[in-house]
Coordinates of C-alpha atoms in Angstrom, one line a residue:
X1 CA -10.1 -1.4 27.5
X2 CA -7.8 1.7 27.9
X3 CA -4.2 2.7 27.0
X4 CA -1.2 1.5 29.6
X5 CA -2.6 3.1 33.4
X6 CA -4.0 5.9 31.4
X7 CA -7.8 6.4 31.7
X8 CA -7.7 7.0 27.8
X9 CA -9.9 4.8 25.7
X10 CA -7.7 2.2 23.1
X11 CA -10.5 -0.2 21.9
X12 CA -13.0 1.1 19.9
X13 CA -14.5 -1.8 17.9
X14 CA -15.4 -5.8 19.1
X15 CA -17.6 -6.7 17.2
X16 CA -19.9 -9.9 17.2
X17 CA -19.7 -13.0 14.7
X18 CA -19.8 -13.6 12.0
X19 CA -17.7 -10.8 10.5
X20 CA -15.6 -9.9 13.8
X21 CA -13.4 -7.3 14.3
X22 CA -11.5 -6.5 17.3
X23 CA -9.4 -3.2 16.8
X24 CA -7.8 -0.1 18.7
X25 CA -6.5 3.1 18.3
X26 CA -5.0 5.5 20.6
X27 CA -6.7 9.5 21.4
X28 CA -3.1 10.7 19.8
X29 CA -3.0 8.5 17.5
X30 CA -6.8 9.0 16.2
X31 CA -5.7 13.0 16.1
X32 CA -2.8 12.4 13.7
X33 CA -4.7 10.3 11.7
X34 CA -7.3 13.5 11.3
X35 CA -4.2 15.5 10.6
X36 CA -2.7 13.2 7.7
X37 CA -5.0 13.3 4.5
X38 CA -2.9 10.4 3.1
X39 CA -3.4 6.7 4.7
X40 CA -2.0 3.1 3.8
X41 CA -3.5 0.2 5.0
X42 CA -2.3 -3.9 4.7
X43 CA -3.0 -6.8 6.5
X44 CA -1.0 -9.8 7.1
X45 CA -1.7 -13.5 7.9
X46 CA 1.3 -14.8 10.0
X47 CA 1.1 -12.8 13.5
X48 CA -3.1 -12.2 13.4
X49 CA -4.8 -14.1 16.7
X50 CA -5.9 -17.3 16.8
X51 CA -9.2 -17.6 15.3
X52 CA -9.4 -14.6 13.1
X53 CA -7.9 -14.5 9.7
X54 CA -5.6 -11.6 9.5
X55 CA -4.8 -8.8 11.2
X56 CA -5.1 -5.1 10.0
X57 CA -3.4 -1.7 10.0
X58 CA -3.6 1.2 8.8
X59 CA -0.9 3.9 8.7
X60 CA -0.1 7.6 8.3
X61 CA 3.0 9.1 6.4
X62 CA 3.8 12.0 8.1
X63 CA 6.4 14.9 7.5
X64 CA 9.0 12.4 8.7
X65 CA 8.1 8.3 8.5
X66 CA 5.6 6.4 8.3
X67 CA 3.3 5.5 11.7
X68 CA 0.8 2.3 12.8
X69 CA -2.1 4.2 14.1
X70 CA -5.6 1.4 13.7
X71 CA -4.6 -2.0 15.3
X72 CA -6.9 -4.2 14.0
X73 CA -7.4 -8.4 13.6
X74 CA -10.6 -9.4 11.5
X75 CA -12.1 -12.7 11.3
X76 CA -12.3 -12.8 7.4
X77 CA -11.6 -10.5 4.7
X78 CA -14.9 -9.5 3.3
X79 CA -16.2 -6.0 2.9
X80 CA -18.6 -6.7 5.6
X81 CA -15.8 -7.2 8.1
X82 CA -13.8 -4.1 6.7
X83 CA -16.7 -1.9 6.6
X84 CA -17.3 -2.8 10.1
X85 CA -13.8 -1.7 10.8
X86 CA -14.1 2.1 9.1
X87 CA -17.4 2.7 10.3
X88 CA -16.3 1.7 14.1
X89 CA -13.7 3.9 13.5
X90 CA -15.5 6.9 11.6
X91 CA -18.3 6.4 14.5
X92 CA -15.4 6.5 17.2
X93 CA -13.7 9.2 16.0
X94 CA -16.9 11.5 15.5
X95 CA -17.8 10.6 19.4
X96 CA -14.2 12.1 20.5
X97 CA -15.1 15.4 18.0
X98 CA -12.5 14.3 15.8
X99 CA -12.4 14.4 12.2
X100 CA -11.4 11.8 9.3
X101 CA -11.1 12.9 6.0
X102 CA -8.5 11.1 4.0
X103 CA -7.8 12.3 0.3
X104 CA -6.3 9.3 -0.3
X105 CA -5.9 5.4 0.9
X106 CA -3.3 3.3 -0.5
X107 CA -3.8 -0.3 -0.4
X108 CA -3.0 -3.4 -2.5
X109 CA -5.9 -4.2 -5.1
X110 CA -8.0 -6.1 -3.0
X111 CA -11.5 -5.6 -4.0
X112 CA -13.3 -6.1 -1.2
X113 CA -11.5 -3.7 0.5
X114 CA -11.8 -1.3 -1.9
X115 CA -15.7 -1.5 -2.0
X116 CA -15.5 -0.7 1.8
X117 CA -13.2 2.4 1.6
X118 CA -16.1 3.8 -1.1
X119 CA -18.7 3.1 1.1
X120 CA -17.3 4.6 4.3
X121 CA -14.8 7.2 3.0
X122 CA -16.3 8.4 -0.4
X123 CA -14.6 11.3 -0.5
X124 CA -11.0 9.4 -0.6
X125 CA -9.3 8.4 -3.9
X126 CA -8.2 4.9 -3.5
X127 CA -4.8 4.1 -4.2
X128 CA -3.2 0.6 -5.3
X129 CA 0.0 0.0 -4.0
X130 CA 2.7 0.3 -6.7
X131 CA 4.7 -3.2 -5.6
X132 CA 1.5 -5.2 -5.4
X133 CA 0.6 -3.8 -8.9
X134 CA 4.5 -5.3 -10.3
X135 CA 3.9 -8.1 -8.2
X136 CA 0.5 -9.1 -10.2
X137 CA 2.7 -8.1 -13.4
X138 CA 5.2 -10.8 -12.5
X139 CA 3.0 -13.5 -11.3
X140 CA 1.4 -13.5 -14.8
X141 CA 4.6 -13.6 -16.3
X142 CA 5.2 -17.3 -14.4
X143 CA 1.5 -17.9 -15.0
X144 CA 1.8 -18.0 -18.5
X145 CA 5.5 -19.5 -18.8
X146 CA 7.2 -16.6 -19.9
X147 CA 10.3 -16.2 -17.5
X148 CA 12.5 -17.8 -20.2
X149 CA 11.2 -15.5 -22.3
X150 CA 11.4 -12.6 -20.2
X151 CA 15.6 -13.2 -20.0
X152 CA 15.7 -11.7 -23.5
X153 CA 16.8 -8.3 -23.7
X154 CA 13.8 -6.2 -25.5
X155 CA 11.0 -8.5 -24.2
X156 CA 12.7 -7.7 -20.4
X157 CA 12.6 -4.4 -21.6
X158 CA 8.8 -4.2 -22.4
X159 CA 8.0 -5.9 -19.4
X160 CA 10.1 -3.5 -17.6
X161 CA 7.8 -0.9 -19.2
X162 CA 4.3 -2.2 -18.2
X163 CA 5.7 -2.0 -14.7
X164 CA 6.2 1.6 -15.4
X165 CA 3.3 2.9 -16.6
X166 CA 2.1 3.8 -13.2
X167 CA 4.9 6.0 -13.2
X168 CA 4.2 8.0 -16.5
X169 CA 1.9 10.9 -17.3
X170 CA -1.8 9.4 -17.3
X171 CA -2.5 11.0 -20.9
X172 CA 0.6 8.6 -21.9
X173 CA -0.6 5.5 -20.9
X174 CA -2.9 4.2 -24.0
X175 CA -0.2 5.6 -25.9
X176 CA 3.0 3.5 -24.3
X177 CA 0.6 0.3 -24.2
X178 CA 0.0 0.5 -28.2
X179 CA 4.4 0.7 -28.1
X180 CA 4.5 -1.9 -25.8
X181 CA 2.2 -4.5 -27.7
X182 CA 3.9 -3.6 -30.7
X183 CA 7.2 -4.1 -30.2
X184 CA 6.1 -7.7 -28.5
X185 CA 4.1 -8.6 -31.7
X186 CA 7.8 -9.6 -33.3
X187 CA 8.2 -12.3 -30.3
X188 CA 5.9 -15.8 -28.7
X189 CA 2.5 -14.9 -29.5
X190 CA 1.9 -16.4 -25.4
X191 CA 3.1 -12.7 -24.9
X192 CA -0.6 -11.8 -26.4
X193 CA -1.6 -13.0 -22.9
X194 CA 0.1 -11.2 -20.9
X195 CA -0.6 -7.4 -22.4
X196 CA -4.6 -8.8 -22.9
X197 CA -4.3 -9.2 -19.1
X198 CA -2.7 -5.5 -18.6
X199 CA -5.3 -4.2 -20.9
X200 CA -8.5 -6.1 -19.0
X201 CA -7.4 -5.4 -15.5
X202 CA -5.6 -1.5 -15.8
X203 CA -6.3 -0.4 -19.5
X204 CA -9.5 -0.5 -21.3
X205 CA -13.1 -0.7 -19.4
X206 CA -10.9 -2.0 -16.5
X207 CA -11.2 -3.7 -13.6
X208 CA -9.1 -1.0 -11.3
X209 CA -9.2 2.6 -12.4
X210 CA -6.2 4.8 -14.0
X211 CA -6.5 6.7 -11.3
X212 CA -6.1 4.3 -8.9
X213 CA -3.2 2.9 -10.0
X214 CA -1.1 5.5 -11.7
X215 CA 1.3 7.3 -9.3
X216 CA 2.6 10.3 -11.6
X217 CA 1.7 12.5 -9.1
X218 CA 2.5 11.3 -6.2
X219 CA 6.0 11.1 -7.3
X220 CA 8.2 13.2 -4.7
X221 CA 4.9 13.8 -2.9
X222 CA 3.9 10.1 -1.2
X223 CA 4.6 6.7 -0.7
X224 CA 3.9 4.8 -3.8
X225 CA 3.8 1.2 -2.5
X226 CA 2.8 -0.1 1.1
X227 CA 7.0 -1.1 1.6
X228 CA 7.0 0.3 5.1
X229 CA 4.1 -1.1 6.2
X230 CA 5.5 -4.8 5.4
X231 CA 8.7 -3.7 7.2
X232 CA 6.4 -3.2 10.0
X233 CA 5.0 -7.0 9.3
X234 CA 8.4 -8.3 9.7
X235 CA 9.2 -6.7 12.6
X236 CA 5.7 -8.3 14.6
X237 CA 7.1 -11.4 12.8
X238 CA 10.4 -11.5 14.7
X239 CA 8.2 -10.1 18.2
X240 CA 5.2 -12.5 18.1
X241 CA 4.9 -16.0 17.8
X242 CA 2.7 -17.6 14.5
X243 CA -0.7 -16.8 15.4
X244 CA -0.7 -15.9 19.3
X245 CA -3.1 -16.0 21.7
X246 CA -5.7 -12.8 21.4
X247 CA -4.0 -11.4 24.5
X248 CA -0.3 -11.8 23.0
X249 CA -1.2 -9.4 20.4
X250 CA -3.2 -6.9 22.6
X251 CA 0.1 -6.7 24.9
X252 CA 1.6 -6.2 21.2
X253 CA 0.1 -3.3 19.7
X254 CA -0.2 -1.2 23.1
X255 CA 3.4 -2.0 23.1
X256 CA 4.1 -1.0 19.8
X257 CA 1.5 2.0 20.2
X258 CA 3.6 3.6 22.8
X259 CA 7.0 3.2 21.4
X260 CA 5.0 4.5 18.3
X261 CA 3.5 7.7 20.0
X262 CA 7.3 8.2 21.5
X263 CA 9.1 8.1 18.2
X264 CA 6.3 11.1 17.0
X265 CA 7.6 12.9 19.6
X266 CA 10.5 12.8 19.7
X267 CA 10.6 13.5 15.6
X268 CA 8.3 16.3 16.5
X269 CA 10.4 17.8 18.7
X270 CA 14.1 17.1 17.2
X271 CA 12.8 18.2 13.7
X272 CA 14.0 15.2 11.8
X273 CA 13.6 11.2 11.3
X274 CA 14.4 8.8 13.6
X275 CA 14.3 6.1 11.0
X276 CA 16.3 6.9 8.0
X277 CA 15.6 5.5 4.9
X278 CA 18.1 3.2 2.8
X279 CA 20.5 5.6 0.4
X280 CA 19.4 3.5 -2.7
X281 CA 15.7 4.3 -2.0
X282 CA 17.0 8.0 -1.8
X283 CA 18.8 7.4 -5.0
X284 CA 15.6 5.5 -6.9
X285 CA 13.3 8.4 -6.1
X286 CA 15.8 10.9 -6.9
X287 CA 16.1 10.0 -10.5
X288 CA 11.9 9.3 -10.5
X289 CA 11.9 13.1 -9.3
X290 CA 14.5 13.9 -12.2
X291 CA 12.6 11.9 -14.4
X292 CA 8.9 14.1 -13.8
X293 CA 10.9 17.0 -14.0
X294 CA 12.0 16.0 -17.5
X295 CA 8.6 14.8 -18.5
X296 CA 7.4 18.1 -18.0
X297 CA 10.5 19.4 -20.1
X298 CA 9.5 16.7 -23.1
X299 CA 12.9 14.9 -22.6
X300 CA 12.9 10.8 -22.6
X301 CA 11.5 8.4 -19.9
X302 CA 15.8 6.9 -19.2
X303 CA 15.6 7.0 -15.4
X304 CA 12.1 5.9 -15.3
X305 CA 13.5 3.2 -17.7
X306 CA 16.5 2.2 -15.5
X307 CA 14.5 2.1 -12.3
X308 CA 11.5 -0.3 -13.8
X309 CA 14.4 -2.7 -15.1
X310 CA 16.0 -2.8 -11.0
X311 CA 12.2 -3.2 -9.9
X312 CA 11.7 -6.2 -12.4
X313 CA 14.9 -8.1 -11.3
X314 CA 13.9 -7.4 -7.9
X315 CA 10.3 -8.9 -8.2
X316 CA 11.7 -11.9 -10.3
X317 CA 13.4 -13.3 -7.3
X318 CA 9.9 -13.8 -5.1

């Protein structure tokens, strides 16, 4: 299958069931994903074909937004199926003397996902995706009946605080933990569950790695969370029917993969964003920027503070 009336390949994996995958990439798109050593990837459910579970995308964060380059639907979510998916596309991009060698993949904590990425791209450091990791935070606060509890002002605070330790100096982590279960000692002993869950899954012998999940360095240099990539969701939402037919979405993402491919472009060539971000994002990694800064200066975590306590309320409403 080729791009548009160009003779240029766009399908580079169809693979047979069980564990199908059906995906596409573009020649230009494939060369700016060689160019960009950072990559997020996310699936979602509501506009994947008929007959396959979700569909897939990974994007690049340029010097100026962030880009869909691997269209992709998948029949199930095993690492069998994504491993199919990055080697199609390793194997695809080596044909076309192209290389791919991401430093890092951000992605939400999935594990079989993350198995795959090890497998095919061992040399990346994979990244969970900063809102999925408060998401998991909060749904253990509901899980264990503690949004009453959470109303009150230091336990909303200390909540507020796991939420930022991916934003905090790795070496400060155990540290802030030990503050953290300390001061929510003097409160419902139910609280126990939610730092024993912290502590299993992010802290001690855990499930995902610090350094998966900690974003102090990335601050001011990356995307933290996969944001842009949902905002990409919704706008296939509002295109594209509930679960089209397979040749809906093809039609789809060749659209979207020229308009895509445009927008590079014409940001290449005018020097600047076509897609602005929102001023309070500005503001929110302004003061994480301010905050690093006076990290490094040993002054006190305030603005990282003030910008967990925003994230929390934001969360609570989902």
């Amino acid at each position: 299958m080729y791009f548009n009336n160009t003779k240029q390949e766009f399908l580079f994996c169809n693979s047979s069931t069980p564990n199908k995958v059906i995906a596409f990439a573009s020649d230009q798109g494939l060369k700016l994903l060689s160019k960009s050593p950072h990559w997020n990837g996310d699936g979602t459910f509501r506009t994947s074909p008929a007959l396959f579970t979700q569909s897939y995308y990974i994007h690049v964060w340029d010097e100026f937004s962030m880009k869909p380059i691997i269209y992709s639907c998948c029949e199930n979510k095993s690492e069998k199926c994504y491993r199919e998916l990055l080697q199609s596309l390793l194997t695809h991009a080596e044909k076309k003397n192209i290389s791919l060698n991401p430093s890092s993949i951000l992605i939400d904590f999935e594990q079989s996902m993350i198995n795959a990425i090890n497998d095919v791209f061992p040399q990346a450091l994979v990244k969970g995706c900063h809102f999925h990791y408060a998401q998991n935070i909060w749904k253990k606060v509901k899980k264990y009946n503690l949004v009453k509890l959470s109303k009150e002002e230091n336990i909303r605070r200390q909540i507020a605080n796991i939420i930022a330790l991916p934003l905090i100096p790795p070496k400060e982590v155990d540290n802030c933990m030990e503050k953290i279960i300390d001061e929510l000692s003097n409160y419902d002993s139910t609280l126990n569950k939610l730092t024993d869950y912290v502590i299993k899954n992010y802290i001690e012998d855990a499930r995902f790695s610090l350094s998966m999940w900690n974003h102090f360095d990335n601050i001011g240099e990356r995307p933290r969370t996969n944001n842009h990539l949902e905002g990409y969701h919704r706008q296939l939402n509002a295109r594209v029917r509930t679960n089209p037919d397979l040749w809906t979405w093809i039609n789809e993402v060749k659209s979207s993969e020229e308009s895509i491919m445009c927008r590079y472009e014409q940001e290449q060539a005018q020097q600047r964003t076509t897609r602005p971000r929102k001023g309070k994002y500005i503001q929110y990694d302004m003061k994480l920027m301010l905050a690093k800064k006076n990290i490094f200066k040993m002054k006190i975590l305030i603005h990282i503070k003030k910008f967990c306590v925003l994230f929390l309320i934001a969360i609570s409403t989902l």
